Short mmCIF file of N, CA and C in Angstrom, two decimals:
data_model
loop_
_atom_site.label_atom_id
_atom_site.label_comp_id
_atom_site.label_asym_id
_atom_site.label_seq_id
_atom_site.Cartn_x
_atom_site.Cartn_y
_atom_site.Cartn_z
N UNK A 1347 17.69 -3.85 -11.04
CA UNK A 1347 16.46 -4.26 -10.38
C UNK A 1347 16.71 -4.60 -8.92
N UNK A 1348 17.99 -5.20 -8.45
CA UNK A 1348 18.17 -5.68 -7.36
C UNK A 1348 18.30 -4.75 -6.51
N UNK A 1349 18.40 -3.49 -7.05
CA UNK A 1349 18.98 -2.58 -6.17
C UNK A 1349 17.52 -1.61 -5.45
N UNK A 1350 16.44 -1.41 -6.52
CA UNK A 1350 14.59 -0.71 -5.87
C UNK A 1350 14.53 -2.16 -5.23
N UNK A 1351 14.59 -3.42 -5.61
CA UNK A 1351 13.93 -4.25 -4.58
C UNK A 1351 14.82 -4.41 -3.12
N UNK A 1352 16.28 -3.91 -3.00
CA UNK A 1352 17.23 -4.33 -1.81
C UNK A 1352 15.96 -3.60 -0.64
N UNK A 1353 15.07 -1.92 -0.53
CA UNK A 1353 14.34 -1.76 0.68
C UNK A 1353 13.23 -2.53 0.88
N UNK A 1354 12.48 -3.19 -0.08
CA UNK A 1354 11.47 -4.24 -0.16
C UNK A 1354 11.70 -5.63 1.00
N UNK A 1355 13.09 -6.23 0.04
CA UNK A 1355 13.74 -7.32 1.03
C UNK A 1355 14.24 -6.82 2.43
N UNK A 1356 15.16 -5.65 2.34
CA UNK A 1356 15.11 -6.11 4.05
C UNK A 1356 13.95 -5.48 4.74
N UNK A 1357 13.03 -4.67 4.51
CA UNK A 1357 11.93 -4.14 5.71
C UNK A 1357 11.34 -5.39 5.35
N UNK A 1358 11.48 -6.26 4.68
CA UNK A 1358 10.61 -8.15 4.98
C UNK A 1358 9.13 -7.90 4.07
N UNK A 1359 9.36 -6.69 3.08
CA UNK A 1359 7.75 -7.12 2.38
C UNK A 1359 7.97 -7.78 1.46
N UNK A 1360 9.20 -7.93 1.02
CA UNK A 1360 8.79 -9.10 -0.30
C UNK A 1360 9.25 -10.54 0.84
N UNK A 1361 8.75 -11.32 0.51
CA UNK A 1361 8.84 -12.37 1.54
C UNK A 1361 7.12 -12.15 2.26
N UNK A 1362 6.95 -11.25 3.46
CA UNK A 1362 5.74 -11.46 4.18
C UNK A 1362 4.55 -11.20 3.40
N UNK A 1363 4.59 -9.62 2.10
CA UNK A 1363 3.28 -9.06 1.60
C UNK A 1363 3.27 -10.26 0.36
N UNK A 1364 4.78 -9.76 -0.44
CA UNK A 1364 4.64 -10.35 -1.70
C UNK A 1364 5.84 -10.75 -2.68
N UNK A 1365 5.80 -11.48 -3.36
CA UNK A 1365 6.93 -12.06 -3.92
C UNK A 1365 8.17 -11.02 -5.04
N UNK A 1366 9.26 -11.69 -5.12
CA UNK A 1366 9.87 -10.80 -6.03
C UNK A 1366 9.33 -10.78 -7.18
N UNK A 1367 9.43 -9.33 -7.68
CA UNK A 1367 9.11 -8.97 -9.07
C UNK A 1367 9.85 -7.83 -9.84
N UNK A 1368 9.35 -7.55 -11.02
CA UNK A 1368 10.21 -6.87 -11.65
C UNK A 1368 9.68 -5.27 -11.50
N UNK A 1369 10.00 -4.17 -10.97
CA UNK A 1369 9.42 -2.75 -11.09
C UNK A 1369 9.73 -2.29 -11.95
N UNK A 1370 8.35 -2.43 -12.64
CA UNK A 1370 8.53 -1.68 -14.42
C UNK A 1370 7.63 0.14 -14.42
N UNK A 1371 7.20 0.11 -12.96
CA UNK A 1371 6.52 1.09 -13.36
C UNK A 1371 6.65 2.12 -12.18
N UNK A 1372 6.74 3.64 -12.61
CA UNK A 1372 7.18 4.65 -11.00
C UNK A 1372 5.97 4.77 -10.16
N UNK A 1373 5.86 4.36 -8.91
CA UNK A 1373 4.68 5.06 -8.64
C UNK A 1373 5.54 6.11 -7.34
N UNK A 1374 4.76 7.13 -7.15
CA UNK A 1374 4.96 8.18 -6.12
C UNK A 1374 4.14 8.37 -5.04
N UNK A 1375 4.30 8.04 -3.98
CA UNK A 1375 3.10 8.20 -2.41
C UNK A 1375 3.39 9.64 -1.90
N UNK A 1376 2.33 10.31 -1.94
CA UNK A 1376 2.80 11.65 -1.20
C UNK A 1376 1.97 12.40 -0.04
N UNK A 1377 2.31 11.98 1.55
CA UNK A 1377 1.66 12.77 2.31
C UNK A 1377 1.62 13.99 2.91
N UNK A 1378 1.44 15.23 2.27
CA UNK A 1378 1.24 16.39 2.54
C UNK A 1378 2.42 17.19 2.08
N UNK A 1379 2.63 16.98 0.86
CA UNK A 1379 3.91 17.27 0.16
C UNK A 1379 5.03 16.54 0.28
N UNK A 1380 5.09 15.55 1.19
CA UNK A 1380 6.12 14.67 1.75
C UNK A 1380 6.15 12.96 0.93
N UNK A 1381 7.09 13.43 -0.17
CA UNK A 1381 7.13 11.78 -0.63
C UNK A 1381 7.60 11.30 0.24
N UNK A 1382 7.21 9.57 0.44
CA UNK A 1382 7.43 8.49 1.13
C UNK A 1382 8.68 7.79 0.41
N UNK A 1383 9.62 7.59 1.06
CA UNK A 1383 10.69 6.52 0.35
C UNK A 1383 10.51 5.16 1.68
N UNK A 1384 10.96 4.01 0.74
CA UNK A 1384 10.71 2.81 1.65
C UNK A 1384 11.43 3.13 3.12
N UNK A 1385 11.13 2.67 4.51
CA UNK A 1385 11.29 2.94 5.33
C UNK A 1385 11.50 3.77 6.34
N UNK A 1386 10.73 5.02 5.67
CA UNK A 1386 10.36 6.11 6.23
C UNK A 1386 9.42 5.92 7.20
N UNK A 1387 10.16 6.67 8.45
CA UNK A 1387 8.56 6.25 9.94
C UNK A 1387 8.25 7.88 9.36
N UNK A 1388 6.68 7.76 9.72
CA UNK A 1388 5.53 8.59 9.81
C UNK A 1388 5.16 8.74 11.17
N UNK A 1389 4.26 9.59 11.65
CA UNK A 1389 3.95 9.80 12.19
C UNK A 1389 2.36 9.41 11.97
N UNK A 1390 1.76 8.85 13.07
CA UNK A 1390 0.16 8.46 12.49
C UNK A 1390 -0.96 9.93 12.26
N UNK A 1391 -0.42 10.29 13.17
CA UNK A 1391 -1.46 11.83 13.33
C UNK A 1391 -1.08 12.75 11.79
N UNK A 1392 -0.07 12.18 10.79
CA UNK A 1392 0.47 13.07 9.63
C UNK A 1392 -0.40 12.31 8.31
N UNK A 1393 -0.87 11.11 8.63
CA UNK A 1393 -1.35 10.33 7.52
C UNK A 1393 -2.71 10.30 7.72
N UNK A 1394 -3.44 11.00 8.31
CA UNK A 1394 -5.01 10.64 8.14
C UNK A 1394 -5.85 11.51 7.36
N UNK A 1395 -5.19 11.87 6.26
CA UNK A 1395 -5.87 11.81 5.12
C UNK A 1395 -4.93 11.22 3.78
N UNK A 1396 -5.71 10.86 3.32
CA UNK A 1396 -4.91 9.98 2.36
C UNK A 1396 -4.34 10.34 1.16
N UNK A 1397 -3.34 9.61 0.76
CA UNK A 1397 -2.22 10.11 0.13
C UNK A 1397 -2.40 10.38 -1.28
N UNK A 1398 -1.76 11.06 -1.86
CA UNK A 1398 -1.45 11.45 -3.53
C UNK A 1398 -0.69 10.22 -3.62
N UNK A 1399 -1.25 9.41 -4.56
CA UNK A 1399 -0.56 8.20 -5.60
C UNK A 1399 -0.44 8.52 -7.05
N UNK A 1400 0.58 9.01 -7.53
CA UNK A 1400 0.84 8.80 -8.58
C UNK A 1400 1.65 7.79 -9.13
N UNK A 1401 1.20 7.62 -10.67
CA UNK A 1401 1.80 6.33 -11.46
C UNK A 1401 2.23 7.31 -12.65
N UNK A 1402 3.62 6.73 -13.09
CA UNK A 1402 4.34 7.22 -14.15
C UNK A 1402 4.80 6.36 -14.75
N UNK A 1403 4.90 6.01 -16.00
CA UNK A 1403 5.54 5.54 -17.13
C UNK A 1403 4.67 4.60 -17.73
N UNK A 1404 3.00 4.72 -17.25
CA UNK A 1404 2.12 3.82 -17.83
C UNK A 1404 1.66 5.13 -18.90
N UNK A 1405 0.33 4.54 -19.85
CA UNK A 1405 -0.37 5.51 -20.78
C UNK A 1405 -2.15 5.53 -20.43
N UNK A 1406 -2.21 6.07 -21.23
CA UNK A 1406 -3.70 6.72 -21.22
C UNK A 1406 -4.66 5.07 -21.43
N UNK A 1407 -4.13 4.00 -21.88
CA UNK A 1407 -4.30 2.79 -21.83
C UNK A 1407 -4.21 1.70 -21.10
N UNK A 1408 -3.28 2.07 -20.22
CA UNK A 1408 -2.91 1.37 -19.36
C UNK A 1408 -3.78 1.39 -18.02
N UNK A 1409 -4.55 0.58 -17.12
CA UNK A 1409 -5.39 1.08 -16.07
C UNK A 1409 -4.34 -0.24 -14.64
N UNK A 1410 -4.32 0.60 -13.33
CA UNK A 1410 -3.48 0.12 -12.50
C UNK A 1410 -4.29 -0.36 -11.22
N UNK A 1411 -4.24 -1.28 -10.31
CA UNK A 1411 -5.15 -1.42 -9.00
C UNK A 1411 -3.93 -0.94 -7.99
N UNK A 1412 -4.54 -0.18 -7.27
CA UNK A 1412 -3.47 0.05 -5.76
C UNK A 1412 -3.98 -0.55 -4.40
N UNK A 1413 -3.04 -1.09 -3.89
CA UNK A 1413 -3.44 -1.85 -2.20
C UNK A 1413 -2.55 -1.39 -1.96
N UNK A 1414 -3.24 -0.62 -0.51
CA UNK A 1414 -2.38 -0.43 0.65
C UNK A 1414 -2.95 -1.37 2.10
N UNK A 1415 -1.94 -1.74 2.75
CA UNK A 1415 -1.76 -2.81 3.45
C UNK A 1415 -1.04 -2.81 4.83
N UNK A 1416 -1.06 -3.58 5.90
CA UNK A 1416 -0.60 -3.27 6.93
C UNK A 1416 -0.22 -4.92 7.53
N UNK A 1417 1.09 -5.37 7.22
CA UNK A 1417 0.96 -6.88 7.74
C UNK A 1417 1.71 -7.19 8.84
N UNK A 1418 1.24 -5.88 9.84
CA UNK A 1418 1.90 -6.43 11.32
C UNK A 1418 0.74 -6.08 12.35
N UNK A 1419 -0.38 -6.39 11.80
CA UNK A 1419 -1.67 -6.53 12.99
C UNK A 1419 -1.88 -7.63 13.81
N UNK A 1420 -1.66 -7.62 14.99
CA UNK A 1420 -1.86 -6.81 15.92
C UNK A 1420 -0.63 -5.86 16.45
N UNK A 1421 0.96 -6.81 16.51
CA UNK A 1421 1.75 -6.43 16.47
C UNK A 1421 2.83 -7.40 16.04
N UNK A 1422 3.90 -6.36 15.21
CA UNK A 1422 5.52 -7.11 14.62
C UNK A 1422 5.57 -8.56 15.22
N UNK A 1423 5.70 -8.65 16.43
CA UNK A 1423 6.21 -9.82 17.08
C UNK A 1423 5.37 -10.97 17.07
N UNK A 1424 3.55 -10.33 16.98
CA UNK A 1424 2.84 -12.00 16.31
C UNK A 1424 2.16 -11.22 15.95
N UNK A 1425 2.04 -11.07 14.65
CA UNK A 1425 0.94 -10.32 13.32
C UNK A 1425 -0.20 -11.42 13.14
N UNK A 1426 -0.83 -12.09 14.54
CA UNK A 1426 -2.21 -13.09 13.93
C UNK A 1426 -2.69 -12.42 12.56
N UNK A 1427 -2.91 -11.26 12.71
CA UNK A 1427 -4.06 -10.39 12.04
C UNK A 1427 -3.84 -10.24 10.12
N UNK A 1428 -2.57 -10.84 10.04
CA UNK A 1428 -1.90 -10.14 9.08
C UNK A 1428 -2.31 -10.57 7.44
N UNK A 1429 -2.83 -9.91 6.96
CA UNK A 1429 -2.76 -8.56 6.61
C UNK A 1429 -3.90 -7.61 7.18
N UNK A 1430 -3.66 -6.12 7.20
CA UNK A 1430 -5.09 -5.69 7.57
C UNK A 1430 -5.23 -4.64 6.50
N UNK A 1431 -5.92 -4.52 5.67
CA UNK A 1431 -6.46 -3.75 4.39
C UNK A 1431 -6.64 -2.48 4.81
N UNK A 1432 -6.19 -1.65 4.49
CA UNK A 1432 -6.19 0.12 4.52
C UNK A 1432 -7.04 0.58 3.14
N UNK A 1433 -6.47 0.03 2.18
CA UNK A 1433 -7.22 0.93 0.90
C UNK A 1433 -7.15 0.24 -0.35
N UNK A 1434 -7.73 0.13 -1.18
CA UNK A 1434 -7.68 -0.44 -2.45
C UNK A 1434 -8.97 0.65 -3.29
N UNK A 1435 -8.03 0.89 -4.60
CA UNK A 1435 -8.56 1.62 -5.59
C UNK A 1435 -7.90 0.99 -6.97
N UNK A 1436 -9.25 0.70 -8.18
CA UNK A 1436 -9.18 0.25 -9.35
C UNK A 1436 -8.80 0.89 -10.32
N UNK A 1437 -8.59 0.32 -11.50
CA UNK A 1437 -9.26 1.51 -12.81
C UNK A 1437 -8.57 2.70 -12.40
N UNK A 1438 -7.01 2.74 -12.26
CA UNK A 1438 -6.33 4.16 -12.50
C UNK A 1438 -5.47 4.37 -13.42
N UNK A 1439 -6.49 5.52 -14.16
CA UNK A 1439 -5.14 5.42 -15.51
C UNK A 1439 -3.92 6.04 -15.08
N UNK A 1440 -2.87 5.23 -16.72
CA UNK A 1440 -1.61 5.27 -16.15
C UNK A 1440 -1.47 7.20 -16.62
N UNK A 1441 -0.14 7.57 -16.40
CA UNK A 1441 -0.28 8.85 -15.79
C UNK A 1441 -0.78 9.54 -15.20
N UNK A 1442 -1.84 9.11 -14.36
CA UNK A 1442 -2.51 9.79 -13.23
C UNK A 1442 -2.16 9.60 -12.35
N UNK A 1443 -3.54 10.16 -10.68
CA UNK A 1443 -3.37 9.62 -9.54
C UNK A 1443 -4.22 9.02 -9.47
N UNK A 1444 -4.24 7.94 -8.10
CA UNK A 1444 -5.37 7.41 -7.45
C UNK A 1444 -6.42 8.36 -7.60
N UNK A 1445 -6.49 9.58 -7.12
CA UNK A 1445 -8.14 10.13 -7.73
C UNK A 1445 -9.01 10.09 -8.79
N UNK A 1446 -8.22 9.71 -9.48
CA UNK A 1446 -8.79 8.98 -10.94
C UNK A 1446 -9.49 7.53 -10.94
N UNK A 1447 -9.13 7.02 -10.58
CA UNK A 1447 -9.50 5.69 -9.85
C UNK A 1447 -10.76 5.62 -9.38
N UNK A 1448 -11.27 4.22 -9.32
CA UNK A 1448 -12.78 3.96 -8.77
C UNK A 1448 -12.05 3.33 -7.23
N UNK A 1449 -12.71 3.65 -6.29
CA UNK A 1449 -11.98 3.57 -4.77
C UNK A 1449 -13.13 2.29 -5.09
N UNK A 1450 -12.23 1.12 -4.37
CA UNK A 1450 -13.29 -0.10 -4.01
C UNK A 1450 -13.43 -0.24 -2.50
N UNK A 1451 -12.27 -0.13 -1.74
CA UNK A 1451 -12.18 -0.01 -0.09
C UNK A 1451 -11.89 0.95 0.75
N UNK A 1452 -12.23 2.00 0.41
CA UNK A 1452 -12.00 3.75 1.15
C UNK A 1452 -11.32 3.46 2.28
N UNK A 1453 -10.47 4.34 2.23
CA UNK A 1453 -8.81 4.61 2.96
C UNK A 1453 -9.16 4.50 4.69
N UNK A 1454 -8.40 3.53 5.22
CA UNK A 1454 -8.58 3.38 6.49
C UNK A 1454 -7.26 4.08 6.98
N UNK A 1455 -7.47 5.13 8.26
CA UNK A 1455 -6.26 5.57 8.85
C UNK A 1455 -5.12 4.54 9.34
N UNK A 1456 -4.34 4.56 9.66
CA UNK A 1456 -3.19 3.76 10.24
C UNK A 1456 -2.98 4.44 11.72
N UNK A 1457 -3.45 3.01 12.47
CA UNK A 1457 -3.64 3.33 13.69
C UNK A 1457 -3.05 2.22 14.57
N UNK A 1458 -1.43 1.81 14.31
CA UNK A 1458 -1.06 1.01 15.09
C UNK A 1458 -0.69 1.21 16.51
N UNK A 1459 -0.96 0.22 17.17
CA UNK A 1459 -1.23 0.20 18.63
C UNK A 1459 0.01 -0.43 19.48
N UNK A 1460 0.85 -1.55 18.80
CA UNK A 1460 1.55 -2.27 19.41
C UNK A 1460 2.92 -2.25 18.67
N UNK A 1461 4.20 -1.90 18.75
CA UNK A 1461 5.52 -1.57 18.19
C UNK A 1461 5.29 -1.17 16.82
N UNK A 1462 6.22 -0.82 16.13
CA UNK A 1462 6.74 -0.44 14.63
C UNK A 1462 5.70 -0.91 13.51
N UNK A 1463 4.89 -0.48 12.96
CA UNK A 1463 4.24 -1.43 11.55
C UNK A 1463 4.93 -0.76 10.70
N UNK A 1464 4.66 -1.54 9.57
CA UNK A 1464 4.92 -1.40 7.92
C UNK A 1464 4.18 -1.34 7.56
N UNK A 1465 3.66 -0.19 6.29
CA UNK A 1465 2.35 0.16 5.36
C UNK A 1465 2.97 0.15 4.31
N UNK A 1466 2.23 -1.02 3.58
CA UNK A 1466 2.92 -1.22 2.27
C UNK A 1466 2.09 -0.43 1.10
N UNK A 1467 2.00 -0.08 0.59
CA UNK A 1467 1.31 0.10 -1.43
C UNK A 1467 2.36 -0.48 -2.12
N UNK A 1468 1.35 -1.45 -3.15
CA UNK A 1468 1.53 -2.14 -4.12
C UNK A 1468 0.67 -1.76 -5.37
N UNK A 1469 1.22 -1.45 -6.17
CA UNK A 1469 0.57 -1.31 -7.51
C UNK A 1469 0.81 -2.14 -8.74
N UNK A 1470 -0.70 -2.82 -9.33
CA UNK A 1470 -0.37 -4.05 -10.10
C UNK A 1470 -1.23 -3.46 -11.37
N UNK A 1471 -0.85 -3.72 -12.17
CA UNK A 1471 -0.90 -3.66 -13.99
C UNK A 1471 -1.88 -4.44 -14.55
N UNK A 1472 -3.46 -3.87 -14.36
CA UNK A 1472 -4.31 -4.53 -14.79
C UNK A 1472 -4.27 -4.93 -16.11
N UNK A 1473 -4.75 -6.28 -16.69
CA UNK A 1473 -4.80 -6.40 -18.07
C UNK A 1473 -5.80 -5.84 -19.07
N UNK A 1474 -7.42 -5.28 -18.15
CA UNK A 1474 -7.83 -4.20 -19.00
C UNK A 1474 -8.84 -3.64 -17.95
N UNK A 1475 -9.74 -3.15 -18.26
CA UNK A 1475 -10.46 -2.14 -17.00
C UNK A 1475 -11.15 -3.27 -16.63
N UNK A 1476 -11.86 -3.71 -15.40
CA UNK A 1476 -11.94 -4.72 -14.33
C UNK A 1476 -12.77 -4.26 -13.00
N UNK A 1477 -13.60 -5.33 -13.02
CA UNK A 1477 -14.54 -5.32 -11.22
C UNK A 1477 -13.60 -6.02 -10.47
N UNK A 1478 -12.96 -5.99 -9.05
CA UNK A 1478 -12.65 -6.95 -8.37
C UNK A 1478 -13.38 -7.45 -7.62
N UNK A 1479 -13.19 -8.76 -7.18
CA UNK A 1479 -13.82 -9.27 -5.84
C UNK A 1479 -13.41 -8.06 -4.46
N UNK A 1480 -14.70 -7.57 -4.21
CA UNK A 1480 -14.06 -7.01 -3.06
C UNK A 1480 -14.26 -7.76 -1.83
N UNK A 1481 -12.87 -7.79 -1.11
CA UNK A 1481 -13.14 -8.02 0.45
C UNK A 1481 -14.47 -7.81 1.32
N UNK A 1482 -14.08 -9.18 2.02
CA UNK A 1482 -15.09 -9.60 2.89
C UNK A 1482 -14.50 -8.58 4.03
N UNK A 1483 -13.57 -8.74 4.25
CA UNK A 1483 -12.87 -8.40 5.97
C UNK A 1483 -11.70 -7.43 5.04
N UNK A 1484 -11.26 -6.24 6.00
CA UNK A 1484 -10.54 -5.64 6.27
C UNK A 1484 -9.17 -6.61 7.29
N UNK A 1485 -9.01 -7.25 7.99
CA UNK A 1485 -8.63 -8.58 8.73
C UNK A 1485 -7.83 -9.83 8.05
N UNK A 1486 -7.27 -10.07 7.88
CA UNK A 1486 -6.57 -11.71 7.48
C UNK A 1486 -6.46 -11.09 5.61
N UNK A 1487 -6.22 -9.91 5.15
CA UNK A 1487 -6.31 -9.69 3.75
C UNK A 1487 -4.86 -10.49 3.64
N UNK A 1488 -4.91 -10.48 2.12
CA UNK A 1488 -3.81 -11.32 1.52
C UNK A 1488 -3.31 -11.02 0.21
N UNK A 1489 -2.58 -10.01 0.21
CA UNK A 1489 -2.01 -9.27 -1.07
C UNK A 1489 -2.17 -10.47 -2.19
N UNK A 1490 -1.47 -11.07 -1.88
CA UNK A 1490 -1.16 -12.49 -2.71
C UNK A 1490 -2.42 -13.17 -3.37
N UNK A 1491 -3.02 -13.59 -2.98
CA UNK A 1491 -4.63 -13.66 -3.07
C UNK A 1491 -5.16 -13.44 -3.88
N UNK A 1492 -5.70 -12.02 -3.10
CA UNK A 1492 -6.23 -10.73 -3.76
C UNK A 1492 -5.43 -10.76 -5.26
N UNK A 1493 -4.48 -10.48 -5.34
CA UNK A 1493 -3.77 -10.00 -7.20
C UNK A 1493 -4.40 -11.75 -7.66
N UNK A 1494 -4.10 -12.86 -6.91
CA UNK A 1494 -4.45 -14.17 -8.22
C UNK A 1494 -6.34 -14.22 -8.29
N UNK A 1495 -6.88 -13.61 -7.46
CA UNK A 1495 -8.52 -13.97 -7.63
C UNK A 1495 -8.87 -13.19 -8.48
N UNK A 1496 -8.26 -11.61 -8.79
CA UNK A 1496 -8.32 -10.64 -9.54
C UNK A 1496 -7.50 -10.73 -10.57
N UNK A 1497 -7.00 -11.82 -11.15
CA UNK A 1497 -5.94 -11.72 -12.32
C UNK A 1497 -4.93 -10.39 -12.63
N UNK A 1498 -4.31 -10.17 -11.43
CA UNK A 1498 -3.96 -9.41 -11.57
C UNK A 1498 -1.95 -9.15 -11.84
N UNK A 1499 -1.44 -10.47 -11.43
CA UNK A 1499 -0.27 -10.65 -11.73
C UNK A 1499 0.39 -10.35 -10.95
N UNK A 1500 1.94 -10.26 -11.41
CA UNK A 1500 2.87 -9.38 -10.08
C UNK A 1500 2.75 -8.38 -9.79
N UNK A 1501 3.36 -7.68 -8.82
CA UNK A 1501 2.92 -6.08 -8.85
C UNK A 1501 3.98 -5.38 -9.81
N UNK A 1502 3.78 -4.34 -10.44
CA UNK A 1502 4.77 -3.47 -11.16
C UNK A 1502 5.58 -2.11 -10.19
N UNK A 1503 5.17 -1.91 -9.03
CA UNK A 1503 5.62 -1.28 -7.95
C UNK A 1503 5.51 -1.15 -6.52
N UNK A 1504 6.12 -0.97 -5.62
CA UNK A 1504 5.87 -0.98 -4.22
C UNK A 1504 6.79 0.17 -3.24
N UNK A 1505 6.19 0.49 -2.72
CA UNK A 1505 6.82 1.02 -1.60
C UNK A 1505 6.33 1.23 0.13
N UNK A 1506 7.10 1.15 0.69
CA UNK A 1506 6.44 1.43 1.92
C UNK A 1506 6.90 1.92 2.99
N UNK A 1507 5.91 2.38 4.53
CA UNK A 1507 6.35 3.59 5.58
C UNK A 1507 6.39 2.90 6.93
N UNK A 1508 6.88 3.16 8.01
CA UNK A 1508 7.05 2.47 9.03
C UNK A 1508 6.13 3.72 10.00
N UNK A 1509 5.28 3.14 10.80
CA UNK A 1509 4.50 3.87 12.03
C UNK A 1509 4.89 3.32 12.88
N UNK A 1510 4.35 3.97 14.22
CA UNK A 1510 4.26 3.52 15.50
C UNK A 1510 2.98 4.19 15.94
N UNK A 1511 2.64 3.88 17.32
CA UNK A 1511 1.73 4.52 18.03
C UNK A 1511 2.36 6.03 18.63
N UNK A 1512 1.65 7.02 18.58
CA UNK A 1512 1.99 7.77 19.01
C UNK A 1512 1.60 8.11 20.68
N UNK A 1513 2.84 9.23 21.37
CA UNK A 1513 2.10 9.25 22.99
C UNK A 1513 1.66 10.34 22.83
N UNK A 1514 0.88 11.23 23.84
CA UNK A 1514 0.03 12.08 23.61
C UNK A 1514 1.53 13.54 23.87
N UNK A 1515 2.60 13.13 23.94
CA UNK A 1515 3.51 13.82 24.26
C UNK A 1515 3.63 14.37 22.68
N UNK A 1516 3.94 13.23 22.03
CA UNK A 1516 4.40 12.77 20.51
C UNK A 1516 3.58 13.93 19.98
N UNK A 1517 2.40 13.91 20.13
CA UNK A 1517 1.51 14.48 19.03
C UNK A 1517 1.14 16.58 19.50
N UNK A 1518 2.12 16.53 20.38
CA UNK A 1518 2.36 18.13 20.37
C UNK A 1518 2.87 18.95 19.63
#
């Protein structure tokens, strides 16, 4: 276990998004055929449409919530902003993707402005199919929160991508 959570701890999301837990379950992020492994930089202009999430080793019983997240708004060095909500989708059964899913907060691009961010997805193990409270604000979200107002527990997976702003050089 120590060893899927060692990219969690040092890119600082367990600690800033969310606490240690146990990853009982695979999930897969994929932008444009390109799986994501933790600390992979992206390019922003490569992610604006949103990603293939798959979940593996749940069943046809099992239903999962996904947040994706961004907790270095405005920027790394003072994240006032932090967290800022990109996407949340309910109700995904296990062996599927997120398209299966009821989208509660439709996918915001990643459009950081000020040094390096981290985009986290977290996927948590609903206890049976479920409404959440949805967000007020996209702004000040709070992974942490969010899973205890939604009974939703620890997360069962995470991973995440590092952006920057791009220059108009960059995006040739």
């Amino acid at each position: 276990m120590a060893r899927i959570l060692e990219p969690l701890i040092v890119g600082r999301v367990i600690g800033d998004v969310l606490d240690p837990f146990p990853p009982t379950i695979k999930m897969t992020v994929t932008y444009h055929n390109k799986q994501i492994c933790n600390g992979y930089e992206l390019y922003p202009s490569s992610v604006t449409v949103k990603p293939r999430v798959e979940v593996q080793g749940g069943d046809l019983r099992s239903f999962f919530t996904l947040v994706m997240t961004d907790p270095d708004v405005p920027g790394p060095s003072d994240p006032y902003l932090r967290e800022h909500l990109h996407w949340i989708v309910t109700d995904i059964p296990g062996t599927t993707d997120a398209t299966f899913g009821r989208e509660v907060m439709s996918y915001e691009i990643p459009k950081p402005n000020i040094g390096i961010h981290r985009f986290v997805f977290v996927l948590f193990k609903q206890k049976r199919r479920q409404t959440v409270n949805t967000p007020t604000s996209r702004d000040h979200f709070n992974t942490r929160s969010f899973a205890a107002e939604n009974d939703l527990g620890l997360p069962v997976a995470a991973v995440f991508f590092n952006a920057q702003r791009e220059t108009a050089a960059r995006r040739r």
